Structure formats: C-alpha cells, structure tokens
mmCIF file of C-alpha atoms in Angstrom:
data_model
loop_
_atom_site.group_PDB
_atom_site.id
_atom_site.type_symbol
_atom_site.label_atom_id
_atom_site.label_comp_id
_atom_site.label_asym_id
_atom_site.label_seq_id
_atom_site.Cartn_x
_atom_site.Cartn_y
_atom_site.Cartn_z
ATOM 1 C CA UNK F 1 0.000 0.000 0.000
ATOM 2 C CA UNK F 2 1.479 3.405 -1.182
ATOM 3 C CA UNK F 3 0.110 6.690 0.309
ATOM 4 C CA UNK F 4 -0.657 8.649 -2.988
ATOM 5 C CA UNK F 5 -0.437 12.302 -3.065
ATOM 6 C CA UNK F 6 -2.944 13.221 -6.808
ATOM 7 C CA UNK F 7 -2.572 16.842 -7.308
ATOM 8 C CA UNK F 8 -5.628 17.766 -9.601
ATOM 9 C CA UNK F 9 -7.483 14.877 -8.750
ATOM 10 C CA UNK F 10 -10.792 16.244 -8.642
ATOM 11 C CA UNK F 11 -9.967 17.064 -12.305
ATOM 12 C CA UNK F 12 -11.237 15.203 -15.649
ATOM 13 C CA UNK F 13 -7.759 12.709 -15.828
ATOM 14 C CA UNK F 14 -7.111 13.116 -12.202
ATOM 15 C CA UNK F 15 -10.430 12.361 -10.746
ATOM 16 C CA UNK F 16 -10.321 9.571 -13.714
ATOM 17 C CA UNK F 17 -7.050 8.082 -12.170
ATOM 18 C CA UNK F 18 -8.614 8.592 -8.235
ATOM 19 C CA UNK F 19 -11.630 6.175 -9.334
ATOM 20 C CA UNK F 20 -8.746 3.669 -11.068
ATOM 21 C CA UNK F 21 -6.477 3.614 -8.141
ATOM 22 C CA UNK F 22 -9.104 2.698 -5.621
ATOM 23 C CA UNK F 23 -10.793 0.278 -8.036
ATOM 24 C CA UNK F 24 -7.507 -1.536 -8.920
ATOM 25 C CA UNK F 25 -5.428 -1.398 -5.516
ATOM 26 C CA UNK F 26 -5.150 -0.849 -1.978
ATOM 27 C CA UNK F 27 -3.384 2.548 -2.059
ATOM 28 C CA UNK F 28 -4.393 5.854 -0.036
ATOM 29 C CA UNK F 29 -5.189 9.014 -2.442
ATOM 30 C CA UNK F 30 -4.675 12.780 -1.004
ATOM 31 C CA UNK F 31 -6.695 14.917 -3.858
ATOM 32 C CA UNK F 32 -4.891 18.224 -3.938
ATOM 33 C CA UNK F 33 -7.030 20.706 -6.091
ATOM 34 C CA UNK F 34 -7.755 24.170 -6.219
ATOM 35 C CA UNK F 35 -11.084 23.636 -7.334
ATOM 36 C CA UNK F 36 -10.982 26.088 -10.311
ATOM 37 C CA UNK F 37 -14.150 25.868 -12.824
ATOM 38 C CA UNK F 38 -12.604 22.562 -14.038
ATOM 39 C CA UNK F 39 -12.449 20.987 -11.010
ATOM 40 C CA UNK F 40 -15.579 18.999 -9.322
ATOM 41 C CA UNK F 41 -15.702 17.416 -6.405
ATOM 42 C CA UNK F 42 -18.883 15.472 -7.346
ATOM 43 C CA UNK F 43 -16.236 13.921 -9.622
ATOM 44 C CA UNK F 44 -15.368 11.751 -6.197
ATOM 45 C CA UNK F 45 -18.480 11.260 -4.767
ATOM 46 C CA UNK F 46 -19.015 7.578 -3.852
ATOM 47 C CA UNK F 47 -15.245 7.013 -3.086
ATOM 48 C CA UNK F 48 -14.814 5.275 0.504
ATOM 49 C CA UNK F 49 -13.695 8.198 3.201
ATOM 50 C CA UNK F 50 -11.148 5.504 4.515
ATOM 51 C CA UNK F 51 -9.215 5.533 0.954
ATOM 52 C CA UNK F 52 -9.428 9.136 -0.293
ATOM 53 C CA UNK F 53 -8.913 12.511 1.817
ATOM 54 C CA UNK F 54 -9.129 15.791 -0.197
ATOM 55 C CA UNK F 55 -7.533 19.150 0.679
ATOM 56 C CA UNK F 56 -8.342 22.157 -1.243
ATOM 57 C CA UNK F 57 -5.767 24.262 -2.293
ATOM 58 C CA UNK F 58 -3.003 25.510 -4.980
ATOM 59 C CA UNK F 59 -0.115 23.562 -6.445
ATOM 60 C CA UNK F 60 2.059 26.580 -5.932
ATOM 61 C CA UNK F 61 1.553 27.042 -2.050
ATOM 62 C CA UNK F 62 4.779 25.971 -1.315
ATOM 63 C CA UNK F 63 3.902 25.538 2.601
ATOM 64 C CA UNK F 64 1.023 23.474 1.935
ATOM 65 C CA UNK F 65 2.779 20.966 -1.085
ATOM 66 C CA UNK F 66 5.620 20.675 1.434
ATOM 67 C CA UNK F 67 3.715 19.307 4.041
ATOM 68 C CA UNK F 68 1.828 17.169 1.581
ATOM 69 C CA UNK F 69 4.242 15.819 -0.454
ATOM 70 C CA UNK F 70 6.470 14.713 3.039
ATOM 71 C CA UNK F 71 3.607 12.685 4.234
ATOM 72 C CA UNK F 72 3.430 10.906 0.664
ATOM 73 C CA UNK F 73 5.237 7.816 -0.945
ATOM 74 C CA UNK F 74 4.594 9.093 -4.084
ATOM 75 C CA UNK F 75 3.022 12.303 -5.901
ATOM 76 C CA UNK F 76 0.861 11.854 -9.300
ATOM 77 C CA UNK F 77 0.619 15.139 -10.532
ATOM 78 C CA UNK F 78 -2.063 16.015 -12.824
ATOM 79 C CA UNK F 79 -2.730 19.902 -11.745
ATOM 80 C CA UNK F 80 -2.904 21.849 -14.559
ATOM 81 C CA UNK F 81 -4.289 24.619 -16.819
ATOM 82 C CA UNK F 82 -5.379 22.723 -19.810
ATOM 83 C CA UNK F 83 -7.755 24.511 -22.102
ATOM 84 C CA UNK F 84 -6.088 26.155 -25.354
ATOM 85 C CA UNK F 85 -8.582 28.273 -25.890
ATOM 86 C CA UNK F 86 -8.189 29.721 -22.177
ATOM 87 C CA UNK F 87 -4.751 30.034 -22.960
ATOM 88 C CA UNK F 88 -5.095 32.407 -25.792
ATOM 89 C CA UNK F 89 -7.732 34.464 -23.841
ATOM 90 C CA UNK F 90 -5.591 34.542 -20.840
ATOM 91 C CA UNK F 91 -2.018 33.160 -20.795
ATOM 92 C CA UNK F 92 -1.328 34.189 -16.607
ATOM 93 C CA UNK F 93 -2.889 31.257 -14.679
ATOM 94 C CA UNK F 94 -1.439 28.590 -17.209
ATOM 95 C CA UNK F 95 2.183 29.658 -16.131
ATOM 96 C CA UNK F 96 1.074 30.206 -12.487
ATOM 97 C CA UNK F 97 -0.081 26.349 -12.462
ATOM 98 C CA UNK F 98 1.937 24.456 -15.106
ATOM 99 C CA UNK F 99 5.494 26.111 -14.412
ATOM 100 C CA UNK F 100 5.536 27.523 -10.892
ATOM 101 C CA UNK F 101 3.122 24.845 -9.400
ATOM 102 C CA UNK F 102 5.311 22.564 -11.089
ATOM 103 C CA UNK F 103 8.282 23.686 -9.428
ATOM 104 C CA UNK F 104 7.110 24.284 -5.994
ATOM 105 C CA UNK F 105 6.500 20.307 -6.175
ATOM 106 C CA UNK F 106 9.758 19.164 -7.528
ATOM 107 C CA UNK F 107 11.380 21.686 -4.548
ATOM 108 C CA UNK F 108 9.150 19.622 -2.044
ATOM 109 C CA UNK F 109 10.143 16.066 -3.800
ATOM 110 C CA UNK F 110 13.590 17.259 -3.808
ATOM 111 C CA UNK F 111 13.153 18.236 0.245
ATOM 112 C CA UNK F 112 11.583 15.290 1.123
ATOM 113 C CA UNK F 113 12.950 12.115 -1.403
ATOM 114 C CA UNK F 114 9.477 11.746 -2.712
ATOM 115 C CA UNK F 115 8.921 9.677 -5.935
ATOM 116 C CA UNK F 116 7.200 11.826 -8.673
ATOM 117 C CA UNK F 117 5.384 11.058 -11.742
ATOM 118 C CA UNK F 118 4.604 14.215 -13.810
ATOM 119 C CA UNK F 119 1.567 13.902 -16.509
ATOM 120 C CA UNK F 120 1.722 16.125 -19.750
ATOM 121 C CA UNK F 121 0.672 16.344 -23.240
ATOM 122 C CA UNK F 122 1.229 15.372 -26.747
ATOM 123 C CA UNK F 123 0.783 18.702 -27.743
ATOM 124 C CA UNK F 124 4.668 19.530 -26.275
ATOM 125 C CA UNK F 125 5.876 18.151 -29.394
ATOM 126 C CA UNK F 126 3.617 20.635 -32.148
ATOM 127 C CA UNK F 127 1.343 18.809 -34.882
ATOM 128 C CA UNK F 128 1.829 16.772 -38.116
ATOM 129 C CA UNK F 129 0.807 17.428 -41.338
ATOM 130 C CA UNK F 130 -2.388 15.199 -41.889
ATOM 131 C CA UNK F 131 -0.795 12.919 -44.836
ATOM 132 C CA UNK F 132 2.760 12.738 -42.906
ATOM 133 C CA UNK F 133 2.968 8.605 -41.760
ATOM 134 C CA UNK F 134 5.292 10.245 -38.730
ATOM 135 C CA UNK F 135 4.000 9.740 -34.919
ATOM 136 C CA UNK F 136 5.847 11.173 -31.874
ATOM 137 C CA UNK F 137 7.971 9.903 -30.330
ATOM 138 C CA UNK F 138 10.133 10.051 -26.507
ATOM 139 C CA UNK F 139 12.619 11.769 -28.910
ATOM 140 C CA UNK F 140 10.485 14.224 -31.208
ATOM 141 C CA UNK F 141 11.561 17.471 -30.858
ATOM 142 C CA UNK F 142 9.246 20.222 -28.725
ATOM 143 C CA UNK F 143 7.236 22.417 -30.700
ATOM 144 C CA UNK F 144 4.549 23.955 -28.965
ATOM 145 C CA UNK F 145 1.987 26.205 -30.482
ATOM 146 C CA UNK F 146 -0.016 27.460 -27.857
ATOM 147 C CA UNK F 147 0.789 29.105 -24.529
ATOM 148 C CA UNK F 148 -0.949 25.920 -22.856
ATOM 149 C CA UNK F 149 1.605 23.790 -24.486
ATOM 150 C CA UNK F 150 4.261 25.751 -24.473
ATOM 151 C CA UNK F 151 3.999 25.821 -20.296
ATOM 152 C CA UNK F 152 3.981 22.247 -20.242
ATOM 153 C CA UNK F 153 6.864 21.989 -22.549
ATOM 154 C CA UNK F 154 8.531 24.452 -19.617
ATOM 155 C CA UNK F 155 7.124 21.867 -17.061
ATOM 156 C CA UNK F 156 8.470 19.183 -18.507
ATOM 157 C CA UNK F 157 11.876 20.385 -18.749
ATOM 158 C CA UNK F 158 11.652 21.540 -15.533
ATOM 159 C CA UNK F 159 11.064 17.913 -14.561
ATOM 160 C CA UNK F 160 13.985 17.123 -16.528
ATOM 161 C CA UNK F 161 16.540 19.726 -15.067
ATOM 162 C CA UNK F 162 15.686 18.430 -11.831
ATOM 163 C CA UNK F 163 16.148 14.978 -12.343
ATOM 164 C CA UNK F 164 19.613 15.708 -13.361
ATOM 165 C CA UNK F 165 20.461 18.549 -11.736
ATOM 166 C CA UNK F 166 18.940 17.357 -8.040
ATOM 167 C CA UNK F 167 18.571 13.652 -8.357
ATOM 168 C CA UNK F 168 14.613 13.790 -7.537
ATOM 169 C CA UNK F 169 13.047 10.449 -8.686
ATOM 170 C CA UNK F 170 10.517 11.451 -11.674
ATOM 171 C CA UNK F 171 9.522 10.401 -14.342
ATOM 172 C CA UNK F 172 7.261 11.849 -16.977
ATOM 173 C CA UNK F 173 4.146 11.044 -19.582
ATOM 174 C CA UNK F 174 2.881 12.821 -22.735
ATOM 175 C CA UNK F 175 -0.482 11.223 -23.266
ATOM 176 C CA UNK F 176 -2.809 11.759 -26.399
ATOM 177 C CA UNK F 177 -6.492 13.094 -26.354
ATOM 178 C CA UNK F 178 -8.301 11.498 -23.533
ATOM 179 C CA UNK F 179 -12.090 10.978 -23.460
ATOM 180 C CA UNK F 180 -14.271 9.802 -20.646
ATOM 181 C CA UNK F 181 -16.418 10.412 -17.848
ATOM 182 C CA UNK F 182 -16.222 13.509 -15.585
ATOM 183 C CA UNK F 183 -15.059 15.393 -18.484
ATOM 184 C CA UNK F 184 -15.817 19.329 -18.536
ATOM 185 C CA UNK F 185 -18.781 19.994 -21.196
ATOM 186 C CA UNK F 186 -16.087 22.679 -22.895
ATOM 187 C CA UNK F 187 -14.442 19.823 -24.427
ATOM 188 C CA UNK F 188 -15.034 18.732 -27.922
ATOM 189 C CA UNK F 189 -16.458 15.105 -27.080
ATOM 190 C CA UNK F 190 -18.747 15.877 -24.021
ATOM 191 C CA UNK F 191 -19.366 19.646 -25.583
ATOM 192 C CA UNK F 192 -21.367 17.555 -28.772
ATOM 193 C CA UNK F 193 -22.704 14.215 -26.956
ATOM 194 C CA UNK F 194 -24.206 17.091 -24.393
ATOM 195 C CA UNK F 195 -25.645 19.147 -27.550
ATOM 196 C CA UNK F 196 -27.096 16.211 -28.829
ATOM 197 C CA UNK F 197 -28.971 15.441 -25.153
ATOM 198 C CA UNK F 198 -29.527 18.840 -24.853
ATOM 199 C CA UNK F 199 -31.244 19.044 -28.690
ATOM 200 C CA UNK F 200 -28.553 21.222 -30.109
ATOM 201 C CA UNK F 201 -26.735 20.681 -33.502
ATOM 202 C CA UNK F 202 -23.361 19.290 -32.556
ATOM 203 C CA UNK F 203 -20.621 22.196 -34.237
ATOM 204 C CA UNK F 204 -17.531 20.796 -35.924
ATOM 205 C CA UNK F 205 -14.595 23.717 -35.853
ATOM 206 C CA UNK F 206 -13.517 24.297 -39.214
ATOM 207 C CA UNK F 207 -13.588 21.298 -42.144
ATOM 208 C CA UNK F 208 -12.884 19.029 -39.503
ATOM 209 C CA UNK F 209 -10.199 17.604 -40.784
ATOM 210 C CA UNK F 210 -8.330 18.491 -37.451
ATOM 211 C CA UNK F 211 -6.918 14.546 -36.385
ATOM 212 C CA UNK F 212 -6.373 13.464 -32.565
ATOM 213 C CA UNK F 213 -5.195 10.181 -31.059
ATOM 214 C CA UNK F 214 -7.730 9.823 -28.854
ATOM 215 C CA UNK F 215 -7.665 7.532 -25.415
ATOM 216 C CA UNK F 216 -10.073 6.679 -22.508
ATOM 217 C CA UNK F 217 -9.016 7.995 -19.630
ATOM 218 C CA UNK F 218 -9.136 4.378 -18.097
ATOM 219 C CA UNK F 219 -6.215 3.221 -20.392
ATOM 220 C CA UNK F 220 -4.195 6.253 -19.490
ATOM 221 C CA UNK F 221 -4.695 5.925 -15.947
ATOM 222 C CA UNK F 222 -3.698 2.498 -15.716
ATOM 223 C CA UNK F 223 -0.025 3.556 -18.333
ATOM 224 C CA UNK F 224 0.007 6.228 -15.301
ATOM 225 C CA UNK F 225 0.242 3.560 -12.198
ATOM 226 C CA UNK F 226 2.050 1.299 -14.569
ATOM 227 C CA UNK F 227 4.794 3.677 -14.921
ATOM 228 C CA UNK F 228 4.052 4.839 -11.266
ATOM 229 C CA UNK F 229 5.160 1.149 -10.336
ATOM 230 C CA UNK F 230 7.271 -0.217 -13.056
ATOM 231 C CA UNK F 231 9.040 3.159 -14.847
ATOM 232 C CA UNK F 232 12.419 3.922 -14.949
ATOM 233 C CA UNK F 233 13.332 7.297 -12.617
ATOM 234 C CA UNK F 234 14.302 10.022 -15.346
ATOM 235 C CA UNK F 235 12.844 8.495 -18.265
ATOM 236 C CA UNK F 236 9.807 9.964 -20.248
ATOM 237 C CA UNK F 237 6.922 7.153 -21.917
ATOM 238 C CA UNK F 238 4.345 8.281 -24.250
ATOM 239 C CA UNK F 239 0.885 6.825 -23.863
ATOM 240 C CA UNK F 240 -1.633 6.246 -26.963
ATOM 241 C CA UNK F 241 -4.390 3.754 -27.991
ATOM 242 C CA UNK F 242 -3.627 3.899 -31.568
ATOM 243 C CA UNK F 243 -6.570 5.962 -31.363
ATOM 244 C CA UNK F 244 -6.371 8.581 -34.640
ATOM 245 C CA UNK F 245 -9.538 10.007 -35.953
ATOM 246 C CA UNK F 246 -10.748 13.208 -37.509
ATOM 247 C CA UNK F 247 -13.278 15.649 -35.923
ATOM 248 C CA UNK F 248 -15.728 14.916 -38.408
ATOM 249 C CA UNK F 249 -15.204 11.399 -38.241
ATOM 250 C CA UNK F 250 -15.994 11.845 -34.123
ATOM 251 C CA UNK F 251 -18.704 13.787 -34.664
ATOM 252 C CA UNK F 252 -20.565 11.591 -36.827
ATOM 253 C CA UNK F 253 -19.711 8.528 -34.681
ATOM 254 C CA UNK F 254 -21.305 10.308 -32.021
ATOM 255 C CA UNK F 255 -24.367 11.233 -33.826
ATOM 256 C CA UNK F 256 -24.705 7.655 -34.965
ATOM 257 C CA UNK F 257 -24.019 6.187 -31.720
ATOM 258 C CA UNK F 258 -26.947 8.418 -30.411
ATOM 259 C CA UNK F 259 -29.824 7.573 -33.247
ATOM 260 C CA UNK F 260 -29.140 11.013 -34.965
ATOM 261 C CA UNK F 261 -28.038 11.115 -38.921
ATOM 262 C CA UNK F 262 -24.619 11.250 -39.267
ATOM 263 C CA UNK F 263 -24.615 14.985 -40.711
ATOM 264 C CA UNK F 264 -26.861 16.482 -38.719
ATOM 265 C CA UNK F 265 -24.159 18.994 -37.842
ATOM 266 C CA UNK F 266 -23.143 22.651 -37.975
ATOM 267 C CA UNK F 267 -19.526 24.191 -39.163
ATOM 268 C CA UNK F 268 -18.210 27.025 -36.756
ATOM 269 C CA UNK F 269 -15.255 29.144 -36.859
ATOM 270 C CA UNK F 270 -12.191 27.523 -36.326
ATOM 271 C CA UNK F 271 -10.224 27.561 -33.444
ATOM 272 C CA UNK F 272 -6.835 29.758 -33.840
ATOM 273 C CA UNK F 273 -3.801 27.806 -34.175
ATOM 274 C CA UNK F 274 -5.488 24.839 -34.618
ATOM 275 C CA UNK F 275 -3.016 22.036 -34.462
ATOM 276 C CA UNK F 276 -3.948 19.898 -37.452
ATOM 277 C CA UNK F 277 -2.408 16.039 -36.187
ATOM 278 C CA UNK F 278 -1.190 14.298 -33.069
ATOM 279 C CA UNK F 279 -0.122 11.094 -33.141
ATOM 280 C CA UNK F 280 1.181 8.652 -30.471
ATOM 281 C CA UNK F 281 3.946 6.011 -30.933
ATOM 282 C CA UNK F 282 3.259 3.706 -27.575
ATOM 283 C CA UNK F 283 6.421 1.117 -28.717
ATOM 284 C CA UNK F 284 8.427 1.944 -25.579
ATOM 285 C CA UNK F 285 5.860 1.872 -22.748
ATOM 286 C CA UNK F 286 4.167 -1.590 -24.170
ATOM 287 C CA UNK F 287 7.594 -3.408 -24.518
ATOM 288 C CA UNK F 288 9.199 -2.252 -21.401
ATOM 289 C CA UNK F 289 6.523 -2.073 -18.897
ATOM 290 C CA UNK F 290 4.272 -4.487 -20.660
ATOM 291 C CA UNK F 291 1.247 -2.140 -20.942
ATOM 292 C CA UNK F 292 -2.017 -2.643 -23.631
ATOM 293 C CA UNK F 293 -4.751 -0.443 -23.677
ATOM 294 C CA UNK F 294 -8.306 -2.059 -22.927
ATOM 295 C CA UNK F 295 -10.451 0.211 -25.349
ATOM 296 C CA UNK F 296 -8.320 -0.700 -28.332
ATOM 297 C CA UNK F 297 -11.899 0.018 -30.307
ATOM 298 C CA UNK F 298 -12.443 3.256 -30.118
ATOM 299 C CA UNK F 299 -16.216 3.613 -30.667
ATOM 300 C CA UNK F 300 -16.915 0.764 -28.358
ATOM 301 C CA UNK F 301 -15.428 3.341 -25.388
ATOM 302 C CA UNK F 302 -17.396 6.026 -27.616
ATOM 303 C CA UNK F 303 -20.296 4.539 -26.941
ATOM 304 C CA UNK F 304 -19.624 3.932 -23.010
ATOM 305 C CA UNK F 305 -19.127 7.658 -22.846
ATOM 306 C CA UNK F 306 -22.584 8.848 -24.442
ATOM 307 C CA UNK F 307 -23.996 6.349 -21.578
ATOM 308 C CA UNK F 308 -22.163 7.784 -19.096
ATOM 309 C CA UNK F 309 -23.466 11.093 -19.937
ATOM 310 C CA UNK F 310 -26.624 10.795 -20.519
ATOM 311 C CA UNK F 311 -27.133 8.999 -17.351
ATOM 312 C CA UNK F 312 -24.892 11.882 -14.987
ATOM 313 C CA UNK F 313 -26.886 15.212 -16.530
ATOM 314 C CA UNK F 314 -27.444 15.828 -13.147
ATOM 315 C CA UNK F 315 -23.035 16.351 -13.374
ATOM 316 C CA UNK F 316 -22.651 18.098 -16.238
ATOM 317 C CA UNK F 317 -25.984 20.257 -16.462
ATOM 318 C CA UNK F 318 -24.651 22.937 -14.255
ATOM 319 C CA UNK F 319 -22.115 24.317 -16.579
ATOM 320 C CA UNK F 320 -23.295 23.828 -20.008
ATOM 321 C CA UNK F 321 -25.514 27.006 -20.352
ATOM 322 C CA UNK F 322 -22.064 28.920 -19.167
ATOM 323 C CA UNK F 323 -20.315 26.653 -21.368
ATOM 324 C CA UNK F 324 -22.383 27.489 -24.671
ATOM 325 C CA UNK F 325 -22.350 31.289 -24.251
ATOM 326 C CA UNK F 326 -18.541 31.476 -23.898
ATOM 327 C CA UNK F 327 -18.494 29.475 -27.633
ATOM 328 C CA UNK F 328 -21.532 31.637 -28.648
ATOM 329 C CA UNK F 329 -18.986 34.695 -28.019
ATOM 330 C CA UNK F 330 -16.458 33.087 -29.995
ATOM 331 C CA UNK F 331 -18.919 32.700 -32.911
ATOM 332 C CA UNK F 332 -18.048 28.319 -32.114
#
C-alpha cells in the first residue's frame, strides 16, 4: 500500500485516475485541487472516506505541497491549466499552475525524497501534417503552439533539469487526447454528446479535418500507475491507444451512436492555431513495462461515454448554459 499524493485529482484525468487507483489497488489518495471551474468534487463522490482525503488548495503554495508531499510515498501530478482556448484568452494562470506549481512540487520532492510522476501532453511536441505517416515519439523534438503547451513543454523540462540537476526520482508522460467520464462539457467530445442530449446541432470547428489520437481515460490511468510502479526514474513514456480520428469522423460517430443522422451537424469558426495532427507512438511503454490499452476500439469506449453522460446530466448540467455562451462569443 502506497500513500498517494494526486494533485488535480478532482480534475477530468485526475479524478479519472482517483476512481482507477481505488478500483484496482489498496493505495491511499490525497486529492490536492484548487477547485478552479474545471475541477468537481462530485467527480469523487461515492469514493470510501477511509481511501481518499481531499484538501483544497493551490499547487504553488509551497507551505502546503511541502507538508503534503512529506507525508506521501509518491506524488501523481495532474494539476494543470489545460484549455487552449483559455490560454489564448488569458495566458497568466497557465504559467502560475503548469510552471511555478510545477516547481514548488519538484522543490518539495527534492526536500523530502518523494517519488514523482509528472503527466503532460502530446501537444509539447507541435502537430503533423495530416498525410505525414510520422508519430511522436520520446525523442520528437518540442514544438509547442499554444501558450498551454508551451507551459507544459517548460514543465516538462523543468522535470527534466531536476532529475539531473537534483537527483529527484521522476519520471514523466505525454499522453494523447483522452475521453471519458467527468469530463468538462467545454471539451469537444462531451461539448457535442451534451448538444445532442440537450437538442442542439453538434458544431464541428472548421472542415474538420483536425486529427487526434484519442484515449479513454481508463487506459491512461492504468499507463500512469504502470509507470508509477514499473518506470524507470528520469525516463519519459508516451501513452496512446492507436486511437487517430478526424473531428468529423468523431462527430458523426457520435451522432450515430446516439440515433441522430450522421450529418446532422453545424460548421463554426475555427479555433486559432489549430493544431492539425497528433499522433502517439506507444512502442516503448508496451515493450518495457508491458502495458495494452483495454479500449483498443475506439467507438466501443465512444459509446460507453454517451452512456455515461446521458445517465450523470445531473453532473454536467450545471455548466453547459455557461459553457455554450462562452463558444456563442467566440462565434463556435
């Protein structure tokens, strides 16, 4: 049994990870969150008291993550600003979060000898062009495009640096799109399965065209304890599903999936900067740690998700009205 310090826990991937941890093993979870708009604690209901403890509060207190992270075996930190389109409205709270937050906890794991595993993104590493046969790699180059990215590019070297420089045990993961339960409605998967409950015309940025390598958040929370248990300190493992599909493709899944025809649809502006292709190469975490996804079908966990949200309006309803008149603003 490892006490388990989950900073963004009550997040979409964090809370995601929470549920796993408690379903698959007899560890203790400490949620750390702030509680910001994208964080729910409803998103742990039903956990046992005698397994999970939550504190609210910010990554970058460094009083509070010290005293947290010395009572832990192990920190999983999720935390994070993660919304691009945030990002280019207001760039401040992503580097508050992703870079300082990031290094007030590798100050505390360096302090206290604390293992660390630090989640980021595919989106570090920039986007392919949609006909190139190229997938990312431990050893692409960063790119970033976006000052979302580009702070957890920072964050990642920052990891890095103090691996190297300070000996602190890390290790870090750039995971594809994830889809799932307890995912915020201002995300393009719940955003249209909600329309479509809610009797709205799902909207599709652009020509769609737009590709992501999409993954349920159950498959990257169990490549997260995997490499949590199994990883090598200072090395970084990509985690995909082999998941790649267009946003027109998801959309109409969705709408099939749901009973609706498959272009009942509207176009909306695009977003700005609009990566066009992420792609995951998975070689390295399935033949050293032995990981497989379950959902290697991708509309099969589709489909789990539309159930899961039309049975948990109760969950998402309070923030979709919000939701839609930020996008309405945005002409998306």
């Amino acid at each position: 049994m490892m006490r388990l310090l989950v900073t963004g826990g009550a997040g979409f991937i964090g809370s995601n990870f929470v549920h796993y941890v408690v379903n698959h093993t007899d560890h203790h979870v400490t949620v750390l969150d702030k509680l910001t708009y994208a964080g729910n604690l409803a998103s742990l209901e039903g956990l046992p008291d005698d397994r999970v403890a939550f504190v609210r509060g910010d990554v970058a207190d460094a009083t509070l993550v010290d005293e947290l992270v010395g009572s832990a075996d192990a920190v999983v930190h999720y935390a994070a600003e993660s919304h691009n389109d945030n990002s280019l409205h207001d760039p401040n709270p992503f580097l508050q979060t992703n870079i300082v937050g990031t290094f007030t906890l590798l100050e505390a794991a360096r302090t206290h000898g604390t293992r660390l595993h630090h989640v980021s993104t595919d989106e570090v590493y920039g986007d392919l062009e949609l006909d190139d046969p190229a997938r990312f790699t431990e050893h692409t180059p960063y790119n970033p495009s976006s000052p979302y990215s580009s702070t957890k590019a920072g964050s990642d070297l920052l990891v890095r640096a103090w691996v190297r420089s300070f000996g602190v045990a890390a290790t870090i993961s750039n995971c594809s799109n994830n889809y799932g339960p307890y995912q915020h409605v201002e995300k393009f998967i719940p955003r249209q399965i909600t329309n479509v409950l809610r009797g709205i015309r799902p909207k599709l940025y652009g020509e769609g065209r737009n590709v992501r390598d999409w993954i349920h958040a159950d498959d990257h929370s169990s490549a997260v304890l995997t490499i949590l248990e199994k990883g090598r300190i200072g090395e970084t493992y990509l985690i995909g599903a082999d998941g790649e599909k267009d946003n027109k493709t998801v959309v109409e899944l969705i709408l099939q999936i749901m009973g609706r025809a498959a272009d009942d649809y509207e176009h909306v502006t695009d977003r700005a900067g609009h990566d066009l292709r992420y792609a995951i190469d998975s070689t390295k975490l399935r033949e050293e740690l032995g990981w497989r996804p379950r959902y290697g079908d991708f509309e099969a966990g589709l489909a789990a998700t539309v159930d899961w949200y039309r049975d948990h309006e109760d969950w998402w309803a309070p923030t979709k009205d919000a939701t839609e008149a930020f996008y309405a603003e945005l002409g998306q």
